[in-house]
Tab-separated table of C-alpha atoms in Angstrom:
chain	number	residue	atom	x	y	z
A	1	MET	CA	-6.911	68.356	19.369
A	2	ALA	CA	-10.476	68.460	18.076
A	3	ARG	CA	-13.196	69.345	20.581
A	4	THR	CA	-16.770	68.196	21.082
A	5	PRO	CA	-19.613	70.768	21.289
A	6	ASP	CA	-19.373	70.727	25.104
A	7	GLY	CA	-15.668	71.587	24.969
A	8	GLY	CA	-14.299	68.116	25.784
A	9	PRO	CA	-11.686	66.303	23.671
A	10	ASP	CA	-12.988	64.579	20.551
A	11	TRP	CA	-11.413	61.126	20.262
A	12	GLU	CA	-13.495	60.125	17.208
A	13	GLY	CA	-10.667	60.909	14.797
A	14	VAL	CA	-8.066	58.939	16.765
A	15	ARG	CA	-7.302	55.521	15.300
A	16	LEU	CA	-4.246	54.554	17.345
A	17	HIS	CA	-4.420	54.894	21.134
A	18	VAL	CA	-1.038	54.291	22.799
A	19	VAL	CA	-1.326	53.571	26.540
A	20	SER	CA	1.712	53.952	28.795
A	21	GLY	CA	2.335	54.452	32.492
A	22	LYS	CA	4.722	53.757	35.322
A	23	GLY	CA	4.972	50.108	36.329
A	24	GLY	CA	2.298	49.219	38.861
A	25	THR	CA	-0.210	51.852	37.750
A	26	GLY	CA	-2.353	49.336	35.863
A	27	LYS	CA	-1.634	50.467	32.304
A	28	THR	CA	-2.480	47.058	30.821
A	29	THR	CA	-5.804	47.056	32.676
A	30	VAL	CA	-6.558	50.558	31.406
A	31	ALA	CA	-5.557	49.617	27.839
A	32	ALA	CA	-7.883	46.602	27.927
A	33	SER	CA	-10.728	48.652	29.397
A	34	LEU	CA	-10.229	51.356	26.768
A	35	ALA	CA	-10.373	48.747	24.006
A	36	LEU	CA	-13.698	47.500	25.380
A	37	ALA	CA	-15.064	51.042	25.663
A	38	LEU	CA	-14.025	51.869	22.097
A	39	ALA	CA	-15.639	48.665	20.798
A	40	ALA	CA	-19.082	49.560	22.120
A	41	GLU	CA	-21.872	50.428	19.687
A	42	GLY	CA	-20.820	47.972	17.005
A	43	ARG	CA	-17.168	48.919	16.577
A	44	ARG	CA	-14.145	46.677	16.040
A	45	THR	CA	-11.083	47.297	18.200
A	46	LEU	CA	-7.651	45.681	18.147
A	47	LEU	CA	-5.767	45.470	21.464
A	48	ILE	CA	-2.005	45.018	21.032
A	49	GLU	CA	0.717	44.209	23.544
A	50	VAL	CA	4.403	44.562	22.732
A	51	GLU	CA	6.295	43.508	25.866
A	52	GLY	CA	5.828	39.736	25.693
A	53	ARG	CA	4.196	39.490	29.136
A	54	GLN	CA	0.878	37.984	27.965
A	55	GLY	CA	-0.874	40.471	30.248
A	56	ILE	CA	-3.914	40.643	27.968
A	57	ALA	CA	-4.450	36.887	28.090
A	58	GLU	CA	-4.200	36.930	31.884
A	59	LEU	CA	-6.732	39.762	32.213
A	60	PHE	CA	-9.277	38.113	29.947
A	61	GLY	CA	-8.702	34.636	31.393
A	62	ILE	CA	-7.699	33.035	28.083
A	63	ALA	CA	-4.773	31.009	26.780
A	64	ALA	CA	-1.549	32.760	25.784
A	65	LEU	CA	-2.035	34.789	22.619
A	66	PRO	CA	-0.237	33.642	19.452
A	67	TYR	CA	1.234	35.991	16.871
A	68	GLU	CA	-2.074	36.481	15.126
A	69	GLU	CA	-5.116	38.682	15.591
A	70	ARG	CA	-7.890	36.831	17.345
A	71	LYS	CA	-11.231	37.805	18.824
A	72	ILE	CA	-11.216	37.822	22.640
A	73	ALA	CA	-14.394	39.655	23.657
A	74	SER	CA	-17.723	41.103	22.607
A	75	VAL	CA	-19.215	44.171	24.241
A	76	SER	CA	-22.759	45.457	23.991
A	77	PRO	CA	-23.897	48.951	24.943
A	78	ALA	CA	-26.077	47.412	27.668
A	79	GLN	CA	-22.947	45.992	29.361
A	80	LEU	CA	-21.611	49.535	29.629
A	81	GLY	CA	-24.883	51.079	30.726
A	82	LEU	CA	-25.576	52.617	27.312
A	83	PRO	CA	-28.866	52.587	25.414
A	84	GLY	CA	-29.359	50.534	22.239
A	85	GLY	CA	-26.698	50.004	19.610
A	86	ALA	CA	-24.968	46.969	18.138
A	87	THR	CA	-22.514	44.650	19.869
A	88	GLY	CA	-18.854	45.427	19.195
A	89	GLU	CA	-15.806	43.168	19.085
A	90	VAL	CA	-12.347	43.266	20.618
A	91	PHE	CA	-9.494	41.449	18.906
A	92	ALA	CA	-6.046	41.004	20.441
A	93	LEU	CA	-2.505	40.554	19.192
A	94	ALA	CA	0.678	39.820	21.122
A	95	ILE	CA	3.497	41.034	18.869
A	96	ASP	CA	6.592	38.848	18.933
A	97	PRO	CA	9.707	40.711	17.706
A	98	GLU	CA	11.170	37.608	16.054
A	99	GLN	CA	7.979	36.817	14.177
A	100	ALA	CA	7.595	40.476	13.213
A	101	LEU	CA	11.142	40.557	11.813
A	102	LEU	CA	10.577	37.350	9.844
A	103	GLU	CA	7.383	38.859	8.454
A	104	TYR	CA	9.273	42.033	7.573
A	105	LEU	CA	12.127	40.170	5.866
A	106	ASP	CA	9.717	38.078	3.855
A	107	MET	CA	7.713	41.161	2.843
A	108	PHE	CA	10.678	43.207	1.618
A	109	TYR	CA	13.293	40.599	0.737
A	110	LYS	CA	11.189	37.508	-0.080
A	111	LEU	CA	13.385	35.321	2.112
A	112	GLY	CA	10.788	32.625	2.664
A	113	ARG	CA	12.462	29.523	4.134
A	114	ALA	CA	15.749	31.382	4.428
A	115	GLY	CA	14.162	33.573	7.097
A	116	LYS	CA	13.266	30.495	9.143
A	117	ALA	CA	16.834	29.276	8.772
A	118	LEU	CA	18.064	32.605	10.135
A	119	LYS	CA	15.824	32.122	13.164
A	120	LYS	CA	17.253	28.673	13.818
A	121	LEU	CA	20.757	30.100	13.687
A	122	GLY	CA	19.814	32.759	16.223
A	123	ALA	CA	20.326	35.606	13.759
A	124	ILE	CA	16.878	37.068	14.412
A	125	ASP	CA	17.396	37.303	18.161
A	126	PHE	CA	20.879	38.707	17.570
A	127	ALA	CA	19.567	41.415	15.226
A	128	THR	CA	16.830	42.615	17.583
A	129	THR	CA	19.224	42.586	20.549
A	130	VAL	CA	22.129	44.530	19.053
A	131	ALA	CA	19.789	46.900	17.204
A	132	PRO	CA	16.909	47.709	19.593
A	133	GLY	CA	15.880	50.524	17.252
A	134	LEU	CA	15.009	47.893	14.663
A	135	ARG	CA	12.926	46.042	17.243
A	136	ASP	CA	10.922	49.189	18.030
A	137	VAL	CA	10.330	49.887	14.339
A	138	LEU	CA	8.921	46.385	13.935
A	139	LEU	CA	6.673	46.626	17.000
A	140	THR	CA	5.297	50.096	16.321
A	141	GLY	CA	5.143	49.351	12.611
A	142	LYS	CA	2.811	46.429	13.188
A	143	ALA	CA	0.460	48.591	15.257
A	144	CYS	CA	0.529	51.399	12.689
A	145	GLU	CA	-0.165	48.948	9.876
A	146	ALA	CA	-3.219	47.634	11.730
A	147	ALA	CA	-4.463	51.187	12.296
A	148	ARG	CA	-4.168	52.010	8.567
A	149	ARG	CA	-5.296	48.663	7.149
A	150	LYS	CA	-8.328	48.592	4.890
A	151	GLY	CA	-10.440	45.707	3.686
A	152	PRO	CA	-11.492	44.903	0.101
A	153	ASP	CA	-14.459	47.249	0.521
A	154	GLY	CA	-12.147	50.160	1.303
A	155	ARG	CA	-13.271	50.407	4.919
A	156	ARG	CA	-10.865	50.315	7.854
A	157	ALA	CA	-10.254	46.840	9.239
A	158	TYR	CA	-10.478	48.287	12.762
A	159	ASP	CA	-12.241	51.358	14.057
A	160	ALA	CA	-9.504	51.761	16.659
A	161	VAL	CA	-6.233	50.145	17.728
A	162	VAL	CA	-5.090	50.256	21.365
A	163	MET	CA	-1.434	49.553	22.101
A	164	ASP	CA	-0.306	48.529	25.588
A	165	ALA	CA	3.061	50.254	25.250
A	166	PRO	CA	6.257	50.147	27.362
A	167	PRO	CA	6.363	52.131	30.641
A	168	THR	CA	6.475	55.929	30.683
A	169	GLY	CA	10.243	56.082	31.118
A	170	ARG	CA	10.783	54.326	27.764
A	171	VAL	CA	7.737	55.256	25.734
A	172	THR	CA	9.157	58.364	24.024
A	173	ARG	CA	12.208	56.493	22.799
A	174	PHE	CA	10.021	53.535	21.801
A	175	LEU	CA	7.708	55.691	19.673
A	176	ASN	CA	10.322	58.064	18.270
A	177	VAL	CA	11.707	55.410	15.924
A	178	ASN	CA	13.291	57.944	13.553
A	179	THR	CA	15.925	58.726	16.179
A	180	GLU	CA	16.536	55.044	16.879
A	181	VAL	CA	16.853	54.116	13.211
A	182	ALA	CA	19.166	57.036	12.349
A	183	GLY	CA	22.162	54.976	13.408
A	184	LEU	CA	20.990	51.908	11.508
A	185	ALA	CA	19.983	53.162	8.079
A	186	ARG	CA	19.844	56.391	6.111
A	187	PHE	CA	17.901	54.887	3.214
A	188	GLY	CA	16.341	51.607	2.098
A	189	PRO	CA	13.388	49.547	3.410
A	190	ILE	CA	14.177	49.977	7.132
A	191	TYR	CA	14.489	53.744	6.782
A	192	ASN	CA	11.308	53.918	4.693
A	193	GLN	CA	9.473	51.800	7.248
A	194	ALA	CA	10.538	54.161	10.044
A	195	GLN	CA	9.353	57.152	8.036
A	196	ALA	CA	5.971	55.508	7.439
A	197	VAL	CA	5.641	54.690	11.150
A	198	MET	CA	6.410	58.271	12.175
A	199	ARG	CA	3.837	59.652	9.751
A	200	VAL	CA	1.191	57.664	11.632
A	201	ILE	CA	2.595	58.298	15.117
A	202	ARG	CA	2.772	62.065	14.619
A	203	SER	CA	-0.594	62.352	12.878
A	204	PRO	CA	-3.870	63.524	14.471
A	205	GLU	CA	-4.982	59.880	14.273
A	206	THR	CA	-2.671	58.950	17.179
A	207	ALA	CA	-2.862	59.830	20.880
A	208	VAL	CA	-0.520	58.748	23.688
A	209	HIS	CA	-2.401	58.342	26.986
A	210	LEU	CA	-0.540	58.089	30.289
A	211	VAL	CA	-1.803	56.127	33.299
A	212	THR	CA	-0.921	57.242	36.821
A	213	LEU	CA	-1.881	56.936	40.465
A	214	LEU	CA	-2.401	59.825	42.888
A	215	GLU	CA	1.038	59.215	44.379
A	216	GLU	CA	4.207	61.284	44.140
A	217	MET	CA	6.415	58.976	42.068
A	218	PRO	CA	3.824	57.997	39.418
A	219	VAL	CA	2.663	61.607	39.062
A	220	GLN	CA	6.234	62.894	38.710
A	221	GLU	CA	6.971	60.227	36.087
A	222	THR	CA	3.795	61.245	34.273
A	223	VAL	CA	4.823	64.905	34.309
A	224	ASP	CA	8.284	63.963	33.002
A	225	GLY	CA	6.739	61.638	30.416
A	226	VAL	CA	4.451	64.346	29.064
A	227	GLY	CA	7.445	66.680	28.845
A	228	GLY	CA	9.442	64.098	26.907
A	229	LEU	CA	6.604	63.357	24.505
A	230	ARG	CA	6.000	67.045	23.832
A	231	GLU	CA	9.696	67.703	23.311
A	232	ALA	CA	9.824	64.889	20.745
A	233	GLY	CA	6.758	66.255	18.971
A	234	LEU	CA	4.622	63.220	19.793
A	235	PRO	CA	0.852	63.622	20.307
A	236	VAL	CA	-0.131	63.492	23.974
A	237	GLY	CA	-3.695	62.342	24.634
A	238	GLY	CA	-5.216	62.172	28.111
A	239	ILE	CA	-4.230	61.280	31.651
A	240	VAL	CA	-5.975	58.303	33.256
A	241	VAL	CA	-5.823	58.417	37.048
A	242	ASN	CA	-6.280	54.812	38.114
A	243	MET	CA	-7.268	53.137	41.406
A	244	VAL	CA	-8.843	56.233	42.950
A	245	ARG	CA	-10.223	55.672	46.465
A	246	PRO	CA	-13.237	57.713	47.584
A	247	PRO	CA	-12.710	60.182	50.460
A	248	LEU	CA	-14.188	59.030	53.761
A	249	LEU	CA	-14.010	62.401	55.519
A	250	ASP	CA	-15.639	65.653	54.479
A	251	GLU	CA	-13.612	68.850	54.139
A	252	ALA	CA	-14.338	70.007	57.686
A	253	ALA	CA	-13.167	66.680	59.122
A	254	VAL	CA	-9.973	66.774	57.053
A	255	ARG	CA	-9.141	70.235	58.361
A	256	ALA	CA	-9.948	69.354	61.975
A	257	VAL	CA	-8.297	65.955	62.186
A	258	ASP	CA	-5.088	67.216	63.862
A	259	GLY	CA	-6.931	68.746	66.819
A	260	ASP	CA	-7.727	67.105	70.156
A	261	HIS	CA	-11.093	65.473	69.546
A	262	ARG	CA	-10.962	62.554	71.970
A	263	GLU	CA	-13.979	63.702	73.944
A	264	GLU	CA	-16.044	64.399	70.834
A	265	VAL	CA	-15.197	61.021	69.309
A	266	ALA	CA	-15.864	59.252	72.581
A	267	GLN	CA	-19.295	60.882	72.839
A	268	ALA	CA	-20.046	60.015	69.213
A	269	LEU	CA	-19.214	56.356	69.897
A	270	VAL	CA	-21.440	56.359	72.967
A	271	ASP	CA	-24.264	57.938	70.977
A	272	ALA	CA	-23.805	55.223	68.373
A	273	GLY	CA	-24.397	52.585	71.035
A	274	LEU	CA	-20.829	51.291	71.261
A	275	GLY	CA	-20.670	51.650	75.008
A	276	GLY	CA	-22.526	48.425	75.661
A	277	ARG	CA	-25.753	47.998	77.644
A	278	SER	CA	-24.348	49.446	80.844
A	279	ARG	CA	-25.675	52.850	81.886
A	280	THR	CA	-22.752	53.554	84.194
A	281	PRO	CA	-20.611	56.343	82.695
A	282	ALA	CA	-17.388	54.765	83.892
A	283	THR	CA	-18.286	51.430	82.296
A	284	VAL	CA	-19.324	53.076	79.051
A	285	ARG	CA	-16.029	54.946	78.954
A	286	ALA	CA	-14.107	51.726	79.586
A	287	HIS	CA	-15.773	50.166	76.519
A	288	VAL	CA	-15.070	53.167	74.288
A	289	GLU	CA	-11.558	54.147	75.414
A	290	PRO	CA	-9.633	51.378	73.551
A	291	LEU	CA	-11.243	52.473	70.278
A	292	LEU	CA	-10.218	56.114	70.407
A	293	ASP	CA	-6.526	56.020	69.470
A	294	PRO	CA	-6.922	53.559	66.534
A	295	LEU	CA	-9.816	55.594	65.129
A	296	LEU	CA	-7.983	58.903	65.463
A	297	ASP	CA	-4.811	57.422	63.917
A	298	GLN	CA	-6.805	56.172	60.943
A	299	ALA	CA	-8.477	59.540	60.553
A	300	ARG	CA	-5.104	61.306	60.530
A	301	GLU	CA	-3.698	58.810	58.023
A	302	HIS	CA	-6.725	59.221	55.776
A	303	SER	CA	-6.570	63.012	56.038
A	304	ALA	CA	-2.887	63.002	55.066
A	305	ARG	CA	-3.693	60.865	52.009
A	306	VAL	CA	-6.517	63.187	50.959
A	307	LEU	CA	-4.206	66.207	51.186
A	308	LEU	CA	-1.433	64.402	49.290
A	309	GLU	CA	-3.833	63.379	46.536
A	310	ARG	CA	-5.045	66.975	46.330
A	311	ASP	CA	-1.463	68.089	45.657
A	312	GLN	CA	-1.014	65.387	43.009
A	313	ARG	CA	-4.209	66.436	41.248
A	314	ALA	CA	-2.914	70.006	41.194
A	315	ASP	CA	0.348	68.851	39.571
A	316	LEU	CA	-1.583	66.902	36.931
A	317	ALA	CA	-3.901	69.851	36.278
A	318	GLN	CA	-0.881	71.960	35.309
A	319	LEU	CA	-0.304	69.628	32.341
A	320	ASP	CA	-3.502	71.053	30.788
A	321	LEU	CA	-4.623	67.673	29.485
A	322	PRO	CA	-7.946	65.798	29.663
A	323	SER	CA	-8.037	63.716	32.851
A	324	TYR	CA	-10.161	60.672	33.673
A	325	GLU	CA	-10.397	58.999	37.076
A	326	LEU	CA	-11.091	55.297	37.526
A	327	PRO	CA	-12.106	53.777	40.878
A	328	LEU	CA	-10.104	51.261	42.860
A	329	LEU	CA	-11.817	47.884	42.521
A	330	GLY	CA	-11.596	45.781	45.664
A	331	GLY	CA	-10.188	42.285	45.221
A	332	GLY	CA	-8.383	43.021	41.962
A	333	VAL	CA	-9.682	43.289	38.409
A	334	ASP	CA	-11.494	40.337	36.857
A	335	LEU	CA	-13.347	40.294	33.539
A	336	GLY	CA	-16.376	41.915	35.142
A	337	GLY	CA	-14.102	44.608	36.524
A	338	LEU	CA	-12.747	45.319	33.038
A	339	TYR	CA	-16.270	45.970	31.776
A	340	ARG	CA	-16.968	48.184	34.766
A	341	LEU	CA	-13.846	50.265	34.076
A	342	ALA	CA	-14.747	50.384	30.369
A	343	ALA	CA	-18.146	51.780	31.357
A	344	GLU	CA	-16.446	54.425	33.505
A	345	LEU	CA	-14.175	55.456	30.617
A	346	LYS	CA	-17.175	55.664	28.306
A	347	LYS	CA	-19.247	57.708	30.727
A	348	ARG	CA	-16.369	60.110	31.368
A	349	GLY	CA	-15.839	60.735	27.638
A	350	ALA	CA	-12.515	58.914	27.245
A	351	ALA	CA	-13.878	56.750	24.426
């Protein structure tokens, strides 16, 4: 991986960013935020989804996406807290396997109306069901084609393509289409298409980023996912740690939380004025006493989470990959939240 002068990863040469992650980690949100970050400063980015969930449309608050590339957002440097620069554009595409196969058949076999007849007969759905390797070739092939496409002027149609890929447990098999196609074809258009896809996927122009949370199961799946990608010879990019909550206790408090601190906490509450207006010690104590156990329980729970997250960070650090943390946004992620996360990714050097 190329490096910037300050030693960080250089993503400038990456055209295809594949984003995966365990279900529930927010990989679609991260993919959308990355697309916005990459579009800043006058760039054009294509955001692709391949699972048919219309997650992109839901995030951006727009109608369901058709099988065509359409502009869904503009992003200026000012929106991301950057100086100057031109406004960039984000386009989106929801790839439909049936439509992709019809497009493929028409491109290589000139089926025309015959392809539509096959769809009516259910042959298209049958083909992509019994031969999932073919389905993956079509989905990844569309993304790779967009990443390589050039306009009449010879310039790239998009500066970057971001794919919201399947979850971590399936992403290696999804991207490693050569293995999937081996049982389908040894030569011909399908085989050639798989070879062309793998040339893009395995090139320095592609990076597979994994999204995780600071929890045991997502981190373990991320570790396993990185291992699988490396074993298959696929280019691993960075780790995005999503929904990070700020620590509420300093290091000393975390270490001391298991001790008996009832008297100290009680005195702190009194000093804070929570004992009411009464000056009688017994009355003050009566006001404060019911608060002690809930506060101490919360402190212990928070301390345990901080220590757990510390262990998870250590496990991720052993992967020796660039890591980027994104904050937990209260109330869910709306369009404004996407721009905020895009700004965080930009500031942290992920785009």
